[in-house]
Amino acid sequence: MGLAVIFLYQSRAFSGSWWLWLLLTGVNLAGALGVKFVGLFVILLVGMNTVRDLWNLLGDINLSLVLFGKHLLARVFCLILLPASLYISFFAIHFLVLNKSGPGDGFFSSAFQSRLIGNNLHNASMPEYLAYGSTITMKNVRIAGGYLHSHWHLYPEGVGARQQQITAYSHKDFNNLWFVRNQDFKTENPTDPVEFVKHGDIIRLEHKETSRNLHSHLHEAPLTKKHFQVTGYGINGTGDPNDFWQIEVCGGKPGDLVKVLRSKVRLIHLSTGCVLYSSGKTLPKWGWEQVEVSCSPYLKDTPNSQWNFEDHVNAKLPNISLEVLKPSFPEILLESHIVMIRGNSGLKPKDNEVSSKPWHWPINYQGLRFSGVNETEYRIYLLGNPSDAGC
């Protein structure tokens, strides 16, 4: 509407009413994008019309370049700078008000989580350097990357070796906990001195809940067929040489200690030479729709193959404050948008879920069904259009 009114006021450019409608158009652009990303189409429409208007003004031989410059600056301010400033301010208020922990924390980086009240990383303290015998969680560093996770369920028949599943899980869970073990299969003695993990060390990761070791072999991964399968293997921490991983600190050198939360690390499988990798692909129902973890023979350094240690418990080590990890506003603004975009791209119809085709949308060919969580709750169905009323 604002765009149409501005067109009507072309002969009265720079009047009070012209400025009012130009400003209102900019405010509404911020609102359109702030409600949903499809607001980008509204911005595209306004942008194309604005370019056309400016092109016509540039071709007007009766209009001086100075006056054309004023038209250009007015549109830059009202239709670019003002909407952008308002949109960013919406998120500033959003982050100020919604500052508490929730079930979706795991979709965000460790640094982002450290600013959320109620999150275990908020105002937390933990040992600074990784040591053998520690209880840890590992998080993939790509935006919306999950925690290294395992559970008692096995890979089904026909999907590699029938061993325990290893996945990446976006939510905090006790099945994300692992013990850091040394290369031999001996359990650390509580009276032994602290031994820190260093760049280049050979380690094992033992799953706390199931006592299986993180393991890989030459079977193909379930979804990324050119990668190798990663499984949980062994009994009470005892396994075989395929349980050994070399830890590399990205940008590090031999002897460097591993910093919790701040060091990005890669785990190189000792037997096959592949690197622990989170593909971002969602497993079928047998994998609880969690994310595939594989071992990539391609050793290119990417966020999918980088991990950081998030939770860290070791009674032998002193704790330090994590206050230094809190990110800046531009960092959390960028990260929140990447998480939203990836979340939207992952929205796909589930099995037996009613879906519609684009040509259904303008005529509301199909209604919307809302169901309760159990059989005793009411069911709601919104009719698509009046012609469906007799159906």
Short mmCIF file of C-alpha atoms in Angstrom, two decimals:
data_model
loop_
_atom_site.label_atom_id
_atom_site.label_comp_id
_atom_site.label_asym_id
_atom_site.label_seq_id
_atom_site.Cartn_x
_atom_site.Cartn_y
_atom_site.Cartn_z
CA MET A 1 0.00 0.00 0.00
CA GLY A 2 2.80 2.42 0.91
CA LEU A 3 4.43 1.74 -2.46
CA ALA A 4 1.19 2.55 -4.31
CA VAL A 5 0.69 5.81 -2.38
CA ILE A 6 4.27 6.90 -3.07
CA PHE A 7 3.58 6.42 -6.78
CA LEU A 8 0.55 8.71 -6.48
CA TYR A 9 2.66 11.38 -4.74
CA GLN A 10 5.34 11.46 -7.48
CA SER A 11 4.35 14.97 -8.48
CA ARG A 12 4.69 16.12 -4.84
CA ALA A 13 8.09 14.59 -4.08
CA PHE A 14 9.67 15.67 -0.76
CA SER A 15 6.35 16.92 0.60
CA GLY A 16 5.36 15.94 4.14
CA SER A 17 2.94 13.25 2.91
CA TRP A 18 5.56 11.84 0.50
CA TRP A 19 8.11 11.50 3.32
CA LEU A 20 5.49 9.94 5.63
CA TRP A 21 4.57 7.18 3.20
CA LEU A 22 8.18 6.52 2.25
CA LEU A 23 9.06 6.13 5.94
CA LEU A 24 6.03 3.90 6.58
CA THR A 25 7.05 1.69 3.65
CA GLY A 26 10.50 1.27 5.23
CA VAL A 27 8.99 0.42 8.62
CA ASN A 28 6.71 -2.17 7.04
CA LEU A 29 9.63 -3.73 5.16
CA ALA A 30 11.34 -4.35 8.51
CA GLY A 31 8.10 -5.82 9.87
CA ALA A 32 7.59 -8.08 6.85
CA LEU A 33 11.06 -9.61 7.17
CA GLY A 34 10.87 -9.70 10.97
CA VAL A 35 7.73 -11.86 10.90
CA LYS A 36 9.01 -14.44 8.42
CA PHE A 37 11.80 -14.89 5.88
CA VAL A 38 9.24 -14.93 3.03
CA GLY A 39 9.12 -11.18 3.67
CA LEU A 40 12.19 -11.13 1.40
CA PHE A 41 9.76 -11.37 -1.53
CA VAL A 42 8.09 -8.13 -0.38
CA ILE A 43 11.52 -6.50 -0.16
CA LEU A 44 12.29 -7.78 -3.66
CA LEU A 45 9.03 -6.30 -5.00
CA VAL A 46 9.68 -2.89 -3.42
CA GLY A 47 13.31 -2.99 -4.53
CA MET A 48 12.43 -3.70 -8.16
CA ASN A 49 9.87 -0.88 -8.22
CA THR A 50 12.34 1.52 -6.59
CA VAL A 51 15.01 0.70 -9.19
CA ARG A 52 12.45 1.29 -11.96
CA ASP A 53 11.46 4.67 -10.45
CA LEU A 54 15.07 5.77 -10.12
CA TRP A 55 15.79 4.69 -13.68
CA ASN A 56 12.85 6.76 -14.94
CA LEU A 57 14.02 9.75 -12.87
CA LEU A 58 17.54 9.42 -14.27
CA GLY A 59 16.14 9.53 -17.78
CA ASP A 60 14.10 12.68 -17.09
CA ILE A 61 16.01 15.47 -18.87
CA ASN A 62 14.12 18.10 -16.85
CA LEU A 63 15.50 16.70 -13.56
CA SER A 64 18.92 17.92 -12.38
CA LEU A 65 21.53 15.47 -11.10
CA VAL A 66 21.40 17.20 -7.70
CA LEU A 67 17.67 16.52 -7.40
CA PHE A 68 18.16 12.94 -8.61
CA GLY A 69 20.81 12.53 -5.88
CA LYS A 70 18.26 13.67 -3.29
CA HIS A 71 15.76 11.07 -4.56
CA LEU A 72 18.42 8.39 -4.36
CA LEU A 73 19.53 9.32 -0.83
CA ALA A 74 15.91 9.52 0.38
CA ARG A 75 15.25 5.97 -0.81
CA VAL A 76 18.55 4.66 0.56
CA PHE A 77 17.70 6.08 3.99
CA CYS A 78 13.99 5.13 4.10
CA LEU A 79 14.05 1.79 2.25
CA ILE A 80 17.48 0.39 3.22
CA LEU A 81 19.03 1.98 6.32
CA LEU A 82 15.78 2.45 8.29
CA PRO A 83 14.44 -1.12 7.73
CA ALA A 84 17.87 -2.62 8.46
CA SER A 85 18.19 -0.62 11.70
CA LEU A 86 14.70 -1.59 12.83
CA TYR A 87 15.23 -5.25 11.97
CA ILE A 88 18.48 -5.37 13.97
CA SER A 89 16.79 -3.58 16.88
CA PHE A 90 14.04 -6.25 16.89
CA PHE A 91 16.71 -8.87 17.51
CA ALA A 92 18.46 -6.73 20.13
CA ILE A 93 15.18 -6.66 22.08
CA HIS A 94 14.65 -10.36 21.36
CA PHE A 95 18.04 -11.31 22.84
CA LEU A 96 17.45 -9.01 25.82
CA VAL A 97 14.06 -10.51 26.68
CA LEU A 98 14.63 -14.15 25.70
CA ASN A 99 17.80 -14.69 27.70
CA LYS A 100 16.95 -17.98 29.41
CA SER A 101 17.81 -21.57 28.62
CA GLY A 102 15.40 -23.86 26.75
CA PRO A 103 15.21 -27.24 25.02
CA GLY A 104 16.76 -25.86 21.80
CA ASP A 105 20.05 -24.71 23.37
CA GLY A 106 21.99 -27.50 21.68
CA PHE A 107 21.38 -26.00 18.23
CA PHE A 108 23.68 -23.11 19.17
CA SER A 109 27.41 -22.91 19.78
CA SER A 110 28.93 -23.29 23.22
CA ALA A 111 29.75 -19.57 23.29
CA PHE A 112 26.12 -18.64 22.50
CA GLN A 113 24.85 -20.96 25.25
CA SER A 114 27.13 -19.32 27.82
CA ARG A 115 24.91 -16.18 27.75
CA LEU A 116 21.65 -18.06 28.50
CA ILE A 117 20.47 -17.99 32.12
CA GLY A 118 19.85 -21.54 33.35
CA ASN A 119 22.20 -23.15 30.83
CA ASN A 120 24.95 -25.22 32.41
CA LEU A 121 27.53 -22.97 30.70
CA HIS A 122 26.08 -19.70 32.08
CA ASN A 123 28.40 -18.28 34.74
CA ALA A 124 29.90 -21.77 34.87
CA SER A 125 33.38 -22.87 35.77
CA MET A 126 35.26 -25.98 34.69
CA PRO A 127 38.84 -27.18 34.19
CA GLU A 128 40.58 -25.25 31.41
CA TYR A 129 42.65 -28.05 29.87
CA LEU A 130 41.54 -31.54 28.84
CA ALA A 131 43.00 -34.42 30.84
CA TYR A 132 42.76 -38.21 30.81
CA GLY A 133 39.97 -39.53 33.01
CA SER A 134 37.76 -36.49 32.36
CA THR A 135 34.05 -36.75 31.60
CA ILE A 136 33.25 -34.62 28.54
CA THR A 137 30.76 -33.79 25.82
CA MET A 138 31.92 -33.10 22.27
CA LYS A 139 30.05 -30.71 19.98
CA ASN A 140 30.46 -30.31 16.25
CA VAL A 141 31.52 -26.71 15.60
CA ARG A 142 29.45 -26.12 12.47
CA ILE A 143 26.44 -23.91 13.17
CA ALA A 144 23.58 -26.07 14.52
CA GLY A 145 26.02 -28.97 14.85
CA GLY A 146 25.06 -31.67 17.35
CA TYR A 147 26.74 -33.42 20.27
CA LEU A 148 28.59 -36.70 19.75
CA HIS A 149 25.99 -39.18 20.98
CA SER A 150 25.36 -42.89 21.40
CA HIS A 151 22.63 -45.14 22.81
CA TRP A 152 21.92 -48.83 23.23
CA HIS A 153 20.31 -49.22 19.79
CA LEU A 154 22.25 -51.03 17.05
CA TYR A 155 22.52 -50.32 13.35
CA PRO A 156 19.90 -52.43 11.55
CA GLU A 157 20.68 -55.39 9.31
CA GLY A 158 22.18 -54.31 6.00
CA VAL A 159 23.56 -51.03 7.35
CA GLY A 160 27.26 -51.73 7.86
CA ALA A 161 28.28 -53.74 10.92
CA ARG A 162 25.48 -54.48 13.39
CA GLN A 163 27.11 -52.53 16.21
CA GLN A 164 25.98 -49.69 18.46
CA GLN A 165 24.82 -46.49 16.77
CA ILE A 166 26.87 -43.28 16.95
CA THR A 167 25.03 -40.09 16.00
CA ALA A 168 25.06 -36.32 16.48
CA TYR A 169 22.20 -35.10 18.68
CA SER A 170 21.17 -31.45 18.96
CA HIS A 171 19.76 -31.64 22.49
CA LYS A 172 21.54 -31.98 25.81
CA ASP A 173 21.29 -35.56 27.04
CA PHE A 174 23.14 -37.93 29.39
CA ASN A 175 23.90 -40.09 26.34
CA ASN A 176 26.22 -37.31 25.13
CA LEU A 177 28.72 -38.03 27.94
CA TRP A 178 32.08 -39.70 27.23
CA PHE A 179 35.20 -40.62 29.22
CA VAL A 180 38.59 -39.62 27.83
CA ARG A 181 40.86 -42.68 28.09
CA ASN A 182 44.50 -43.28 27.24
CA GLN A 183 45.67 -45.68 24.55
CA ASP A 184 45.87 -48.79 26.73
CA PHE A 185 42.70 -50.37 28.05
CA LYS A 186 43.41 -49.67 31.71
CA THR A 187 41.07 -47.50 33.78
CA GLU A 188 42.76 -44.47 35.33
CA ASN A 189 43.59 -44.80 39.02
CA PRO A 190 42.21 -41.91 41.14
CA THR A 191 45.58 -41.66 42.90
CA ASP A 192 47.55 -41.24 39.64
CA PRO A 193 48.86 -37.76 38.86
CA VAL A 194 46.97 -35.67 36.29
CA GLU A 195 48.04 -36.26 32.69
CA PHE A 196 46.90 -33.66 30.18
CA VAL A 197 45.84 -34.53 26.63
CA LYS A 198 48.16 -32.96 24.04
CA HIS A 199 48.04 -32.33 20.31
CA GLY A 200 49.03 -35.57 18.55
CA ASP A 201 48.10 -37.90 21.44
CA ILE A 202 46.39 -41.24 20.77
CA ILE A 203 43.19 -41.45 22.83
CA ARG A 204 40.04 -43.52 23.27
CA LEU A 205 36.57 -42.18 23.93
CA GLU A 206 34.44 -44.47 26.09
CA HIS A 207 30.69 -43.86 26.17
CA LYS A 208 29.69 -43.30 29.79
CA GLU A 209 26.23 -44.91 29.64
CA THR A 210 27.04 -48.03 27.57
CA SER A 211 30.82 -48.44 28.14
CA ARG A 212 31.37 -48.84 24.39
CA ASN A 213 34.37 -47.23 22.68
CA LEU A 214 34.14 -44.83 19.75
CA HIS A 215 35.09 -47.10 16.85
CA SER A 216 35.42 -47.08 13.07
CA HIS A 217 36.21 -49.60 10.34
CA LEU A 218 36.03 -50.04 6.54
CA HIS A 219 32.25 -50.64 6.36
CA GLU A 220 30.50 -47.81 4.51
CA ALA A 221 28.55 -45.16 6.41
CA PRO A 222 24.73 -45.42 6.39
CA LEU A 223 24.04 -42.30 4.28
CA THR A 224 27.38 -40.90 3.05
CA LYS A 225 28.50 -43.98 1.13
CA LYS A 226 32.04 -42.76 0.43
CA HIS A 227 32.66 -42.41 4.18
CA PHE A 228 33.29 -45.16 6.73
CA GLN A 229 30.86 -46.24 9.45
CA VAL A 230 31.38 -45.07 13.05
CA THR A 231 30.06 -47.34 15.79
CA GLY A 232 30.23 -48.07 19.51
CA TYR A 233 32.27 -51.22 20.15
CA GLY A 234 33.74 -53.22 23.04
CA ILE A 235 32.65 -54.30 26.50
CA ASN A 236 33.29 -52.14 29.59
CA GLY A 237 35.80 -50.05 27.69
CA THR A 238 37.77 -53.03 26.33
CA GLY A 239 37.87 -53.12 22.52
CA ASP A 240 40.41 -53.38 19.71
CA PRO A 241 42.89 -51.16 17.80
CA ASN A 242 40.03 -49.66 15.74
CA ASP A 243 39.09 -47.70 18.89
CA PHE A 244 42.19 -45.46 18.72
CA TRP A 245 41.98 -41.86 17.56
CA GLN A 246 44.70 -39.24 17.19
CA ILE A 247 43.65 -35.83 18.47
CA GLU A 248 44.72 -32.78 16.48
CA VAL A 249 44.25 -29.19 17.64
CA CYS A 250 43.41 -27.09 14.59
CA GLY A 251 46.35 -24.75 14.06
CA GLY A 252 48.24 -26.46 16.89
CA LYS A 253 51.66 -28.04 17.14
CA PRO A 254 52.93 -31.15 18.98
CA GLY A 255 52.78 -30.71 22.73
CA ASP A 256 49.99 -28.09 22.74
CA LEU A 257 47.36 -28.66 25.41
CA VAL A 258 43.69 -28.95 24.46
CA LYS A 259 41.60 -26.04 25.77
CA VAL A 260 38.03 -26.86 26.72
CA LEU A 261 35.47 -24.89 24.65
CA ARG A 262 38.10 -22.80 22.87
CA SER A 263 40.18 -25.41 21.01
CA LYS A 264 38.79 -26.80 17.76
CA VAL A 265 39.98 -30.37 17.39
CA ARG A 266 39.85 -33.17 14.83
CA LEU A 267 39.91 -36.88 15.62
CA ILE A 268 41.90 -38.91 13.08
CA HIS A 269 41.18 -42.65 13.11
CA LEU A 270 44.50 -44.41 13.59
CA SER A 271 43.75 -47.56 11.56
CA THR A 272 42.05 -46.06 8.50
CA GLY A 273 43.35 -42.48 8.51
CA CYS A 274 39.84 -41.00 8.21
CA VAL A 275 38.53 -38.06 10.26
CA LEU A 276 35.46 -38.04 12.53
CA TYR A 277 32.75 -36.18 10.60
CA SER A 278 29.19 -34.94 11.09
CA SER A 279 27.52 -34.90 7.69
CA GLY A 280 24.39 -32.98 8.73
CA LYS A 281 22.22 -35.67 7.09
CA THR A 282 19.22 -36.94 9.07
CA LEU A 283 19.06 -40.68 9.71
CA PRO A 284 15.81 -42.63 9.14
CA LYS A 285 13.52 -43.68 11.98
CA TRP A 286 15.85 -46.53 12.98
CA GLY A 287 18.38 -43.80 13.85
CA TRP A 288 15.75 -41.77 15.75
CA GLU A 289 16.03 -39.05 13.09
CA GLN A 290 19.31 -37.92 14.59
CA VAL A 291 22.27 -36.76 12.48
CA GLU A 292 24.70 -39.14 10.82
CA VAL A 293 28.25 -39.35 12.16
CA SER A 294 30.77 -40.92 9.79
CA CYS A 295 34.53 -41.12 9.28
CA SER A 296 35.63 -39.18 6.20
CA PRO A 297 38.67 -40.30 4.18
CA TYR A 298 38.85 -36.73 2.82
CA LEU A 299 40.97 -34.87 5.35
CA LYS A 300 40.06 -31.34 4.25
CA ASP A 301 39.65 -29.14 7.32
CA THR A 302 35.95 -28.15 7.47
CA PRO A 303 33.55 -27.30 10.33
CA ASN A 304 31.91 -30.73 9.78
CA SER A 305 35.16 -32.40 10.88
CA GLN A 306 35.92 -29.99 13.74
CA TRP A 307 34.73 -30.47 17.31
CA ASN A 308 35.10 -28.74 20.64
CA PHE A 309 34.87 -30.10 24.16
CA GLU A 310 31.97 -28.43 25.92
CA ASP A 311 31.22 -30.02 29.30
CA HIS A 312 34.30 -31.04 31.25
CA VAL A 313 34.38 -32.67 34.69
CA ASN A 314 37.59 -33.75 36.40
CA ALA A 315 37.81 -33.74 40.21
CA LYS A 316 41.61 -33.52 40.08
CA LEU A 317 41.70 -30.17 38.28
CA PRO A 318 40.85 -26.61 39.38
CA ASN A 319 38.00 -24.79 37.64
CA ILE A 320 38.12 -21.46 35.77
CA SER A 321 35.26 -19.07 34.93
CA LEU A 322 33.76 -19.21 31.43
CA GLU A 323 32.72 -15.54 31.46
CA VAL A 324 35.36 -14.77 28.79
CA LEU A 325 33.45 -16.88 26.24
CA LYS A 326 30.36 -14.66 25.96
CA PRO A 327 30.00 -13.57 22.30
CA SER A 328 29.34 -10.07 20.97
CA PHE A 329 25.95 -8.94 19.60
CA PRO A 330 27.02 -9.19 15.89
CA GLU A 331 28.23 -12.75 16.52
CA ILE A 332 24.98 -13.95 18.10
CA LEU A 333 22.93 -12.11 15.45
CA LEU A 334 24.77 -13.91 12.65
CA GLU A 335 24.65 -17.29 14.40
CA SER A 336 20.92 -17.06 15.15
CA HIS A 337 20.17 -16.39 11.48
CA ILE A 338 22.28 -19.29 10.27
CA VAL A 339 20.51 -21.60 12.75
CA MET A 340 17.09 -20.35 11.56
CA ILE A 341 17.97 -20.85 7.90
CA ARG A 342 19.26 -24.37 8.52
CA GLY A 343 16.23 -25.16 10.65
CA ASN A 344 13.89 -24.04 7.86
CA SER A 345 15.78 -26.06 5.25
CA GLY A 346 15.38 -29.17 7.42
CA LEU A 347 11.58 -28.92 7.62
CA LYS A 348 10.33 -31.84 5.54
CA PRO A 349 7.04 -33.79 5.65
CA LYS A 350 7.16 -36.86 7.88
CA ASP A 351 5.74 -40.24 6.95
CA ASN A 352 1.91 -40.19 6.59
CA GLU A 353 1.86 -36.42 7.09
CA VAL A 354 -0.67 -34.51 4.97
CA SER A 355 1.09 -32.15 2.56
CA SER A 356 -0.03 -29.84 -0.23
CA LYS A 357 1.22 -28.70 -3.63
CA PRO A 358 1.90 -25.06 -4.56
CA TRP A 359 -1.16 -24.85 -6.84
CA HIS A 360 -3.34 -25.72 -3.80
CA TRP A 361 -2.29 -22.60 -1.90
CA PRO A 362 -4.09 -19.76 -3.75
CA ILE A 363 -7.46 -21.55 -3.64
CA ASN A 364 -7.02 -23.24 -0.23
CA TYR A 365 -7.79 -26.56 -1.90
CA GLN A 366 -6.89 -28.45 1.25
CA GLY A 367 -7.70 -27.59 4.85
CA LEU A 368 -5.39 -27.57 7.84
CA ARG A 369 -5.59 -30.31 10.44
CA PHE A 370 -4.49 -29.69 14.04
CA SER A 371 -4.36 -32.74 16.30
CA GLY A 372 -3.91 -33.07 20.04
CA VAL A 373 -1.21 -35.12 21.68
CA ASN A 374 -3.54 -37.91 22.79
CA GLU A 375 -6.91 -39.46 21.94
CA THR A 376 -8.83 -37.52 24.61
CA GLU A 377 -8.00 -34.06 23.25
CA TYR A 378 -10.15 -32.15 20.77
CA ARG A 379 -9.33 -32.23 17.06
CA ILE A 380 -9.50 -29.06 14.98
CA TYR A 381 -9.80 -28.89 11.18
CA LEU A 382 -9.79 -25.58 9.32
CA LEU A 383 -11.76 -25.70 6.07
CA GLY A 384 -9.88 -24.65 2.99
CA ASN A 385 -12.66 -22.63 1.31
CA PRO A 386 -16.49 -22.37 1.47
CA SER A 387 -16.98 -24.99 -1.27
CA ASP A 388 -15.52 -27.62 1.13
CA ALA A 389 -18.23 -26.97 3.71
CA GLY A 390 -20.52 -29.68 2.37
CA CYS A 391 -17.77 -32.30 2.29
#
